[in-house]
PDB file of C-alpha atoms in Angstrom:
ATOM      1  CA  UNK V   1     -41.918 -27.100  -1.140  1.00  0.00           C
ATOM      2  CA  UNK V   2     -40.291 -23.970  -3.181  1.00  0.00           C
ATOM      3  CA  UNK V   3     -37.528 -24.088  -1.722  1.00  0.00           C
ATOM      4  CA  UNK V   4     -36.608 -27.861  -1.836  1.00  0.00           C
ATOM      5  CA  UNK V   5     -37.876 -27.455  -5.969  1.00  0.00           C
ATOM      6  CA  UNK V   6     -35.214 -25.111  -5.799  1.00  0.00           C
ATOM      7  CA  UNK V   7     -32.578 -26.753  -4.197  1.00  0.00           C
ATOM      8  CA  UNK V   8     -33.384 -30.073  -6.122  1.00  0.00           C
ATOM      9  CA  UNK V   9     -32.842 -27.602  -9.193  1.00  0.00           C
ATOM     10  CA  UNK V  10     -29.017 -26.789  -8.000  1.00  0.00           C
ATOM     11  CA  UNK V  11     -28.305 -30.468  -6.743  1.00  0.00           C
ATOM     12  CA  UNK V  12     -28.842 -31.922 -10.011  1.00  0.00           C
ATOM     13  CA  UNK V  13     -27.511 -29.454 -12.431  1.00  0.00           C
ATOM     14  CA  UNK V  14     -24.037 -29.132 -10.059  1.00  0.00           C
ATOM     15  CA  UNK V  15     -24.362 -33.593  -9.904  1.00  0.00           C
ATOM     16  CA  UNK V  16     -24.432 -33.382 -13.817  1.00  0.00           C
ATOM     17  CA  UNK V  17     -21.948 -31.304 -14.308  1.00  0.00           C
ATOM     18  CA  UNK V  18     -19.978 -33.481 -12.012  1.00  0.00           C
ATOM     19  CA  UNK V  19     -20.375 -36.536 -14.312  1.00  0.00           C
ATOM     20  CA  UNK V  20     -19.452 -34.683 -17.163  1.00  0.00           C
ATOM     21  CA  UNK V  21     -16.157 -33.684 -16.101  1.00  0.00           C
ATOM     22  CA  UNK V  22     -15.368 -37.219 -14.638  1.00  0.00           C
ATOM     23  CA  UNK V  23     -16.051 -38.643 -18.082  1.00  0.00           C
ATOM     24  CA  UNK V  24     -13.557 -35.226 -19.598  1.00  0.00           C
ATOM     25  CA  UNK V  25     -11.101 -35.946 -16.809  1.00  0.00           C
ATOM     26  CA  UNK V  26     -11.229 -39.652 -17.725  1.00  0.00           C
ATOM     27  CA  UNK V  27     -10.705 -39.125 -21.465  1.00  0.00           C
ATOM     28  CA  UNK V  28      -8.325 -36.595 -21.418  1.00  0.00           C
ATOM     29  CA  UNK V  29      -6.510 -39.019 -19.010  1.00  0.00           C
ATOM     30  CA  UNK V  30      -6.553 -41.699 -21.337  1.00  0.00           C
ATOM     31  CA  UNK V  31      -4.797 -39.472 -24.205  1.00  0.00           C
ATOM     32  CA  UNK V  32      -7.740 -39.736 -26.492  1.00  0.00           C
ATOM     33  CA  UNK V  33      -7.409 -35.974 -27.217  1.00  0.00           C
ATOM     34  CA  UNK V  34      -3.480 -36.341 -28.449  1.00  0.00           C
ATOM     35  CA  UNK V  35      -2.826 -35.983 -31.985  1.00  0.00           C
ATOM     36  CA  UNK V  36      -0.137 -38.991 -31.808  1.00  0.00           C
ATOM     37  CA  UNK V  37      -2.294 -41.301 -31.506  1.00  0.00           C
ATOM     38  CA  UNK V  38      -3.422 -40.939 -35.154  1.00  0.00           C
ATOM     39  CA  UNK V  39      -0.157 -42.996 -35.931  1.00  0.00           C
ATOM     40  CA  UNK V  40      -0.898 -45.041 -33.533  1.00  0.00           C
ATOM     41  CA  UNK V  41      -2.026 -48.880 -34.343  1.00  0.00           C
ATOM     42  CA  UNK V  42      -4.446 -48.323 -30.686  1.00  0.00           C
ATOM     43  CA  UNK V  43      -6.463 -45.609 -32.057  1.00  0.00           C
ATOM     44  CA  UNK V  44      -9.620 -47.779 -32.591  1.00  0.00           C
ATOM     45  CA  UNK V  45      -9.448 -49.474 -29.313  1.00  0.00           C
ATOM     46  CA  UNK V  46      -8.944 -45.790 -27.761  1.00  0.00           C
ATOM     47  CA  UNK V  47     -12.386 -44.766 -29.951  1.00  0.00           C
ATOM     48  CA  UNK V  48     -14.340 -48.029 -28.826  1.00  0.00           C
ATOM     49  CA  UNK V  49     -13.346 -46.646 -25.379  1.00  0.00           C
ATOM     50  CA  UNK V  50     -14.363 -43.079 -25.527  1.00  0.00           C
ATOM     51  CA  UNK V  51     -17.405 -43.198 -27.678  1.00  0.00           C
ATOM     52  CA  UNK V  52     -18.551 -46.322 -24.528  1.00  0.00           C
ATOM     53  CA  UNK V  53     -17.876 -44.180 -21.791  1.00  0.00           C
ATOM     54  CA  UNK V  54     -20.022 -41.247 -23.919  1.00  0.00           C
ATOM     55  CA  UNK V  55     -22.913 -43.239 -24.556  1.00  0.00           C
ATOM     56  CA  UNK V  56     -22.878 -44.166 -21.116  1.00  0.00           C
ATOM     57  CA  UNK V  57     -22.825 -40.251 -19.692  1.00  0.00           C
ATOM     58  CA  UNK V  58     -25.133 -39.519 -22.270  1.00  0.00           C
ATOM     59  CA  UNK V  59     -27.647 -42.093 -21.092  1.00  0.00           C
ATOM     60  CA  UNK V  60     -27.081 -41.295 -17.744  1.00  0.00           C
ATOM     61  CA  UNK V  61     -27.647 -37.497 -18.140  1.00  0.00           C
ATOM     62  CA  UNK V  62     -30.959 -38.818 -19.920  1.00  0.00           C
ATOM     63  CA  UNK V  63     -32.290 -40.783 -16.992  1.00  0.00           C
ATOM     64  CA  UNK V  64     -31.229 -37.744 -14.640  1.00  0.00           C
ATOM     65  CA  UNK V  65     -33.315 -35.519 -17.021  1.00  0.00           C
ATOM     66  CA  UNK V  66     -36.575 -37.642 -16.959  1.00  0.00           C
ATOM     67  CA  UNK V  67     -36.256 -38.300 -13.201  1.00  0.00           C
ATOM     68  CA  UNK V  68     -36.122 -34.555 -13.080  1.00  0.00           C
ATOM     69  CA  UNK V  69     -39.335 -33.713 -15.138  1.00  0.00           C
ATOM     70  CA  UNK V  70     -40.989 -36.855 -13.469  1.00  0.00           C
ATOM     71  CA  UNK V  71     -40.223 -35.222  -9.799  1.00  0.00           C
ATOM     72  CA  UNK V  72     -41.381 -31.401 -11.159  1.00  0.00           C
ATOM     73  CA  UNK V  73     -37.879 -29.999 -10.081  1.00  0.00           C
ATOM     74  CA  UNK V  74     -37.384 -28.202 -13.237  1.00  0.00           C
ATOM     75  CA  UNK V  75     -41.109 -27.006 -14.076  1.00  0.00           C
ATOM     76  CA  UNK V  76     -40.223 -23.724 -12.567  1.00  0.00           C
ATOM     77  CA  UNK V  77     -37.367 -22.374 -15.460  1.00  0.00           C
ATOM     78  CA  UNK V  78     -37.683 -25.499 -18.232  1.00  0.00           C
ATOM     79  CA  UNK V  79     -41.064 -25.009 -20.314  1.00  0.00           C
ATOM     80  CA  UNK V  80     -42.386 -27.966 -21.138  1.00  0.00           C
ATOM     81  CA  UNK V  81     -42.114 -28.777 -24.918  1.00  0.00           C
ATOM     82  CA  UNK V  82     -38.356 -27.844 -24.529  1.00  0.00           C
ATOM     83  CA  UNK V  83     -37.888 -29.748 -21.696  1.00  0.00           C
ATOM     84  CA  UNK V  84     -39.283 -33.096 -23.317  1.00  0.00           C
ATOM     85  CA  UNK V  85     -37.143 -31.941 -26.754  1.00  0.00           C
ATOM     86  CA  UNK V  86     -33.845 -32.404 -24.280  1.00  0.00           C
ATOM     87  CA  UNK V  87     -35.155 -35.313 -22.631  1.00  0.00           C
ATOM     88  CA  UNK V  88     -35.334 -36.811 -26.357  1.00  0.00           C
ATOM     89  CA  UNK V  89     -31.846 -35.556 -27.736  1.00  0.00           C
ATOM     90  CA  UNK V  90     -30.384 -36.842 -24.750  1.00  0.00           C
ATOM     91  CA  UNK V  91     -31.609 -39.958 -25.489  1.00  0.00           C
ATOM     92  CA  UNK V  92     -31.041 -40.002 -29.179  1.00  0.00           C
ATOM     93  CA  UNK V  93     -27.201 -38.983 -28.723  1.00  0.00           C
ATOM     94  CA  UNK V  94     -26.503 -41.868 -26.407  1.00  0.00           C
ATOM     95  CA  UNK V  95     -27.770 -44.182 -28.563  1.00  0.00           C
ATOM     96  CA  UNK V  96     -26.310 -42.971 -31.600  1.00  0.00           C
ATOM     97  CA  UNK V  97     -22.347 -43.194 -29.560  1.00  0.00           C
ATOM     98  CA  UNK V  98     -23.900 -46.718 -28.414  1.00  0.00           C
ATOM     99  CA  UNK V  99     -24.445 -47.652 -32.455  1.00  0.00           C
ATOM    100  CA  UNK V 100     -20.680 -45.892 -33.135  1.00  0.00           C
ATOM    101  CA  UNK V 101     -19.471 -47.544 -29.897  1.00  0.00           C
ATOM    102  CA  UNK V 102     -20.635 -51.032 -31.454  1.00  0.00           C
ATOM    103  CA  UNK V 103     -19.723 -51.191 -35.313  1.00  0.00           C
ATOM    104  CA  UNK V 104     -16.125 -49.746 -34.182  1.00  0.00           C
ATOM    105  CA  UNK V 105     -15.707 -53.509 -32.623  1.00  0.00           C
ATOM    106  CA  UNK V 106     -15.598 -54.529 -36.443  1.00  0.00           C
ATOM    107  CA  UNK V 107     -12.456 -52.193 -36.616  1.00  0.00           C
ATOM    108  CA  UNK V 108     -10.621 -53.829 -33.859  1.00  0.00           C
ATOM    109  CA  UNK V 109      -7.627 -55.714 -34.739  1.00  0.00           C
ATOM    110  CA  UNK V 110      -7.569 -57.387 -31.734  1.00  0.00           C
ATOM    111  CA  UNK V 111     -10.730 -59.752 -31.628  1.00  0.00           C
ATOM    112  CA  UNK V 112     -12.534 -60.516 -34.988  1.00  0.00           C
ATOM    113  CA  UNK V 113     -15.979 -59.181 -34.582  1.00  0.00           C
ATOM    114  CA  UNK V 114     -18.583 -59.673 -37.571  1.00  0.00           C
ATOM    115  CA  UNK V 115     -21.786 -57.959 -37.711  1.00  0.00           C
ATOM    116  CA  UNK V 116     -23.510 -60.770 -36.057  1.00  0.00           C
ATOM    117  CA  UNK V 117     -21.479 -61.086 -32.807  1.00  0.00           C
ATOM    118  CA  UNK V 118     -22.639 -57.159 -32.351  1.00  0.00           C
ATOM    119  CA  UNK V 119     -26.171 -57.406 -33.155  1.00  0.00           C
ATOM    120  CA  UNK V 120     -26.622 -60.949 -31.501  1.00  0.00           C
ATOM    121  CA  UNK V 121     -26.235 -60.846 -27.437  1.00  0.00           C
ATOM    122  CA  UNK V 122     -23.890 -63.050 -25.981  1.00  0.00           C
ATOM    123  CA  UNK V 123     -22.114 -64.474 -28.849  1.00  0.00           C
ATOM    124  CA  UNK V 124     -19.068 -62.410 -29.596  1.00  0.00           C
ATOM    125  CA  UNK V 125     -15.753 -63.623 -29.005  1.00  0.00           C
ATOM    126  CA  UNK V 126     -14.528 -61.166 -26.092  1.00  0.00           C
ATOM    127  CA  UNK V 127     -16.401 -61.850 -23.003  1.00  0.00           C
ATOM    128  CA  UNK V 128     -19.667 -62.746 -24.674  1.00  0.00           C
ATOM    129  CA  UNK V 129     -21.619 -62.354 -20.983  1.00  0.00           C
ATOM    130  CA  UNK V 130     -20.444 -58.757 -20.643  1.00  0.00           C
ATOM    131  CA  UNK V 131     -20.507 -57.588 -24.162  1.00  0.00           C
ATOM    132  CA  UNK V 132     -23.792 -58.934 -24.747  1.00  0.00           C
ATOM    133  CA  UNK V 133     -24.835 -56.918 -22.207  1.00  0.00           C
ATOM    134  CA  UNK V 134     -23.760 -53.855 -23.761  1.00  0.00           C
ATOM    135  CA  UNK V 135     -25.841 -55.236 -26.750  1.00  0.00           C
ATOM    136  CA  UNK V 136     -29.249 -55.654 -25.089  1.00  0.00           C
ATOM    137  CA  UNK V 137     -29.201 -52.126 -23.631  1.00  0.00           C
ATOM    138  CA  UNK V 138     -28.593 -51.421 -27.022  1.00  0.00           C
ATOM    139  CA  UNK V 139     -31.743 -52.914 -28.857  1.00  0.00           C
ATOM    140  CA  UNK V 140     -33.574 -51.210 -25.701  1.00  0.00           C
ATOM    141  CA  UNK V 141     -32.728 -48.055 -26.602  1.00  0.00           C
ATOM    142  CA  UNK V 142     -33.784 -48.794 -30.373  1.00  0.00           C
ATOM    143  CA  UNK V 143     -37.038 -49.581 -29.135  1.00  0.00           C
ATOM    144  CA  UNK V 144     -37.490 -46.398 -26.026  1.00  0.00           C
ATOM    145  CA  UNK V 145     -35.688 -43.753 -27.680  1.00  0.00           C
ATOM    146  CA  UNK V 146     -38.113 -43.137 -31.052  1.00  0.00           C
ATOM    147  CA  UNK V 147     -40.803 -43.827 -28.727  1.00  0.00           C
ATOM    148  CA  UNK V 148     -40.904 -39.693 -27.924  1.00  0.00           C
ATOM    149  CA  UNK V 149     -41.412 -39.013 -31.298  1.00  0.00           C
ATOM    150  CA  UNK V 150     -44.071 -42.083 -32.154  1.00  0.00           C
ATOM    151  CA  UNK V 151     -46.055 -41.876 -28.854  1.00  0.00           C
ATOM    152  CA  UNK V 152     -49.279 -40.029 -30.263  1.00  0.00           C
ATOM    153  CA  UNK V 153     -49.477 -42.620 -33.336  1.00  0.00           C
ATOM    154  CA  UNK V 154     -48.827 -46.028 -31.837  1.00  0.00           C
ATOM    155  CA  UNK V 155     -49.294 -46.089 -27.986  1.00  0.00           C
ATOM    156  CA  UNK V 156     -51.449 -44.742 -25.578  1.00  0.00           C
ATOM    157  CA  UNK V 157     -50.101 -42.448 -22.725  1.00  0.00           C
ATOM    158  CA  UNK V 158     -49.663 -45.321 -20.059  1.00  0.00           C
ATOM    159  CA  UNK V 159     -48.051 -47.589 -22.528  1.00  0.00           C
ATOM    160  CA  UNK V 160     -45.782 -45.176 -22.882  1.00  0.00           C
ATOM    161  CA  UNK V 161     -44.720 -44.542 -19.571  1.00  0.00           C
ATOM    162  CA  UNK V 162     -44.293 -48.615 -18.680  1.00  0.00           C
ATOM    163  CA  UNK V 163     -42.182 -48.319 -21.882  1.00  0.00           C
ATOM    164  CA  UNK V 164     -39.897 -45.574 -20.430  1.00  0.00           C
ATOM    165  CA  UNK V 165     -39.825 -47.549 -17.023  1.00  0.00           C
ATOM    166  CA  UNK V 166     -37.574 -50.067 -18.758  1.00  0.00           C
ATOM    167  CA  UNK V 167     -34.811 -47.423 -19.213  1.00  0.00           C
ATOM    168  CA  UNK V 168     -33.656 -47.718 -15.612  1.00  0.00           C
ATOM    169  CA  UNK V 169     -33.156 -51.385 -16.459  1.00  0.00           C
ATOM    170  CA  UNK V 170     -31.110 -50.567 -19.517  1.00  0.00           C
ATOM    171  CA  UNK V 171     -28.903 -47.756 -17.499  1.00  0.00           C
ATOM    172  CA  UNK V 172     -27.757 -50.617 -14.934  1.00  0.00           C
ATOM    173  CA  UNK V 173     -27.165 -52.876 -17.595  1.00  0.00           C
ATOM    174  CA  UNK V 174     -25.070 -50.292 -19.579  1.00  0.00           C
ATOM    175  CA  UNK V 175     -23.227 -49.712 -16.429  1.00  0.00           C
ATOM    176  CA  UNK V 176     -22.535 -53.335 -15.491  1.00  0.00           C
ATOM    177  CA  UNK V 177     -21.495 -53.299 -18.992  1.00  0.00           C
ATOM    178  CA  UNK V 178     -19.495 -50.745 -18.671  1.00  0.00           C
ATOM    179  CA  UNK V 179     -17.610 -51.573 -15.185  1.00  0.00           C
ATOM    180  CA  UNK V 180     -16.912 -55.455 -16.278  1.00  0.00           C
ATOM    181  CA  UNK V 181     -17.115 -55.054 -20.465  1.00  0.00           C
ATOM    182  CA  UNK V 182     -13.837 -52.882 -20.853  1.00  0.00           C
ATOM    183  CA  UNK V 183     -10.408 -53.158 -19.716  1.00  0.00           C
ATOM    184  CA  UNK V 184     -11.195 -49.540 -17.766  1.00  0.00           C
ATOM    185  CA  UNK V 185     -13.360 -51.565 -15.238  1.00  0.00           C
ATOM    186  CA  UNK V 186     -11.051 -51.895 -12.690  1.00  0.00           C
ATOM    187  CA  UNK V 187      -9.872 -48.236 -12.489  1.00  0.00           C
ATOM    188  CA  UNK V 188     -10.590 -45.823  -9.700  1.00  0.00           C
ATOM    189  CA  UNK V 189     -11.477 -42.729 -11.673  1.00  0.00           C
ATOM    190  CA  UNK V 190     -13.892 -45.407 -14.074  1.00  0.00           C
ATOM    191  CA  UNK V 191     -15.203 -46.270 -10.925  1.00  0.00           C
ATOM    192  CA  UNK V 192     -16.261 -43.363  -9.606  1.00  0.00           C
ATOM    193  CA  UNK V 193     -17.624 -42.003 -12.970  1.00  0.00           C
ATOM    194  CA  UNK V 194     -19.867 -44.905 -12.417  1.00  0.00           C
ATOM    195  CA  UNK V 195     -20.187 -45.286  -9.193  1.00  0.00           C
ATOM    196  CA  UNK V 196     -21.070 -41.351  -9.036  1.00  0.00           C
ATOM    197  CA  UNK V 197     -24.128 -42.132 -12.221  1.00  0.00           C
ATOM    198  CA  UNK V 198     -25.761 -44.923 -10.221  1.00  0.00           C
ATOM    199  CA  UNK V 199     -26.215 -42.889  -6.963  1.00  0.00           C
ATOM    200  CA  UNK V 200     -27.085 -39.376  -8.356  1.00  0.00           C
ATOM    201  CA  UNK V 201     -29.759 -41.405 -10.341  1.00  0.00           C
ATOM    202  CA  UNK V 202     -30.504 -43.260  -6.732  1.00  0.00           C
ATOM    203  CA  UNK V 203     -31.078 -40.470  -5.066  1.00  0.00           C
ATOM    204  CA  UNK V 204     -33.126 -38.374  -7.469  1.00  0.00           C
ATOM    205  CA  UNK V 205     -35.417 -41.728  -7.991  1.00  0.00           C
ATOM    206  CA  UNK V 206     -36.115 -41.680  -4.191  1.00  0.00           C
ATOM    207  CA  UNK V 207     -37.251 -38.190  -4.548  1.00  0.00           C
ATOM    208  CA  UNK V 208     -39.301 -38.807  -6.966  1.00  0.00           C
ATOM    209  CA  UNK V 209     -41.068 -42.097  -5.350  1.00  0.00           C
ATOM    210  CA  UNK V 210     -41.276 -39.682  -2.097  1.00  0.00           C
ATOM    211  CA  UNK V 211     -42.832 -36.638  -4.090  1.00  0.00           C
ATOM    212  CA  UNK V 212     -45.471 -39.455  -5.436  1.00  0.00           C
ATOM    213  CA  UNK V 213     -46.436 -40.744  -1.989  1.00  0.00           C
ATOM    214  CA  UNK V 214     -47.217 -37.297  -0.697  1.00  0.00           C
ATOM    215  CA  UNK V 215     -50.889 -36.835  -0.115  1.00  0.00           C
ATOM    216  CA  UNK V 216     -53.034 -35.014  -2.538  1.00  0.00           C
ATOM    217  CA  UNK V 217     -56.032 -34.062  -0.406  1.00  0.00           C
ATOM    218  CA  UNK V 218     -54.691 -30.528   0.780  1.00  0.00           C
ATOM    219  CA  UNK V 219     -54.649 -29.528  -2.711  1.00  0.00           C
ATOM    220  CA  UNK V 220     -56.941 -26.662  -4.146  1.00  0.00           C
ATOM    221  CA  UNK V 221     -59.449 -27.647  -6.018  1.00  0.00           C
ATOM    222  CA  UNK V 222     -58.366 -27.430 -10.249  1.00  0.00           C
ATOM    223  CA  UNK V 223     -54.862 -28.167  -9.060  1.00  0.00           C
ATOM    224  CA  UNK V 224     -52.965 -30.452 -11.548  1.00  0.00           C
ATOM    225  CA  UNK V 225     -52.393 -33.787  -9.881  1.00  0.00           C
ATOM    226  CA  UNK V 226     -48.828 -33.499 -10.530  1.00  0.00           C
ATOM    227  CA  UNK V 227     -45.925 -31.659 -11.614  1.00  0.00           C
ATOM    228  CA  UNK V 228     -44.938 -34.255 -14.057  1.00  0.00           C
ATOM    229  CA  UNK V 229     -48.194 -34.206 -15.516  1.00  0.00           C
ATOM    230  CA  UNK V 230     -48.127 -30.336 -16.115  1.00  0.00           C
ATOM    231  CA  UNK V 231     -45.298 -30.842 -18.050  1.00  0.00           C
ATOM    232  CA  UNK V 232     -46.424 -34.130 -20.362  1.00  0.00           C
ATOM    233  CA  UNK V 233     -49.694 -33.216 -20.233  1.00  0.00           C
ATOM    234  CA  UNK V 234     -49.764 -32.041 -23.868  1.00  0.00           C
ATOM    235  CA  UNK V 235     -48.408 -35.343 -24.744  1.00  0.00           C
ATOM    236  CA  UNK V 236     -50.911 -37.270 -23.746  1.00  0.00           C
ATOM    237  CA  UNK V 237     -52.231 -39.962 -26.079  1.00  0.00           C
ATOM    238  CA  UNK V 238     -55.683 -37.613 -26.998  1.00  0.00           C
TER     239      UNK V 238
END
């Protein structure tokens, strides 16, 4: 059991790292890092495109996080309060890119957005079905993300956890957003960026459902009844 904690440990640090230099490779590709493009009337359709494909890694590196204290793979070298405090800024960053990712729309010269067609799903003029899918994962990350910090006052521990169930909904949403949204959809190396999120997050959510359906009989008496619970344990509604 050590030793496949440990390896779990490797897999999904090296897998992260991974999707973080797709997304570098991917942005650096599309020139978003040259200084031309400051004089350039395509700037704010190359931000709308970066600060996308950022909340995206961010949320994805958020759901790899929480699938990883969930499954106890990182109870061994992450202490617990810091370990939640991640989990959190993870999720705070992608939805702050998400917000930037959104109002820059207003920006674009190319489509007329008003406030409503980005706060209201569905109703903008560019591909209202995939756009306002990008806007419900949105309002679902209003609603999960200050739930770390407002957990003790307003919900109870299980409530809580149902709540944070719902963001594996919102990261294949934000990823059929992503992959059918933008006019990067249909690109190999926007592919695999995605393509690469969904199954890292696949796999490590089968480890965790197998980790759960292990038996708990052969375990000493006082033992916690799981690793995730060590580590949220002092988060617990009280």
């Amino acid at each position: 059991m050590e030793r496949s904690s440990t390896w779990m440990d490797i897999l999904s640090i090296l897998l992260s790292m991974l999707i973080l230099a797709l997304a570098g490779v991917w942005l650096w590709n599309s020139n978003v890092f040259d200084t031309s493009l400051l004089d350039s009337g395509n700037l704010t359709w190359y931000l709308i495109r970066a600060s996308g494909t950022t909340a995206f890694t961010l949320l994805t590196l958020s759901v790899l996080w929480g699938l990883a204290i969930s499954s106890g793979v990182v109870k061994s070298w992450s202490p617990g309060p810091l370990t939640m405090l991640l989990h959190a800024s993870l999720s705070w960053l992608a939805l702050g890119f998400a917000l930037g990712h959104g109002l820059l729309l207003l920006a674009d010269s190319y489509f007329s957005y008003r406030l409503t067609d980005i706060l209201i799903p569905f109703t903008g003029p560019y591909r209202p079905l995939a756009t306002g899918l990008g806007i419900v994962v949105f309002w679902m990350l209003v609603i999960i993300t200050p739930s770390f910090a407002l957990k003790k006052r307003l919900m109870s521990y299980r409530a809580w956890k149902l709540l944070h169930y719902t963001s594996y909904i919102a990261f294949v949403l934000a990823a059929a957003h992503g992959l059918t949204a933008g006019t990067d959809g249909g690109k190999l190396g926007f592919q695999i960026l995605f393509g690469a999120s969904l199954l890292v997050s696949a796999i490590l959510l089968r480890y965790r459902i197998k980790i759960r359906q292990r038996p708990t009989a052969r375990r000493a008496p006082g033992t916690a009844n799981s690793s995730a619970g060590q580590l949220v344990a002092p988060y617990r509604h009280g």
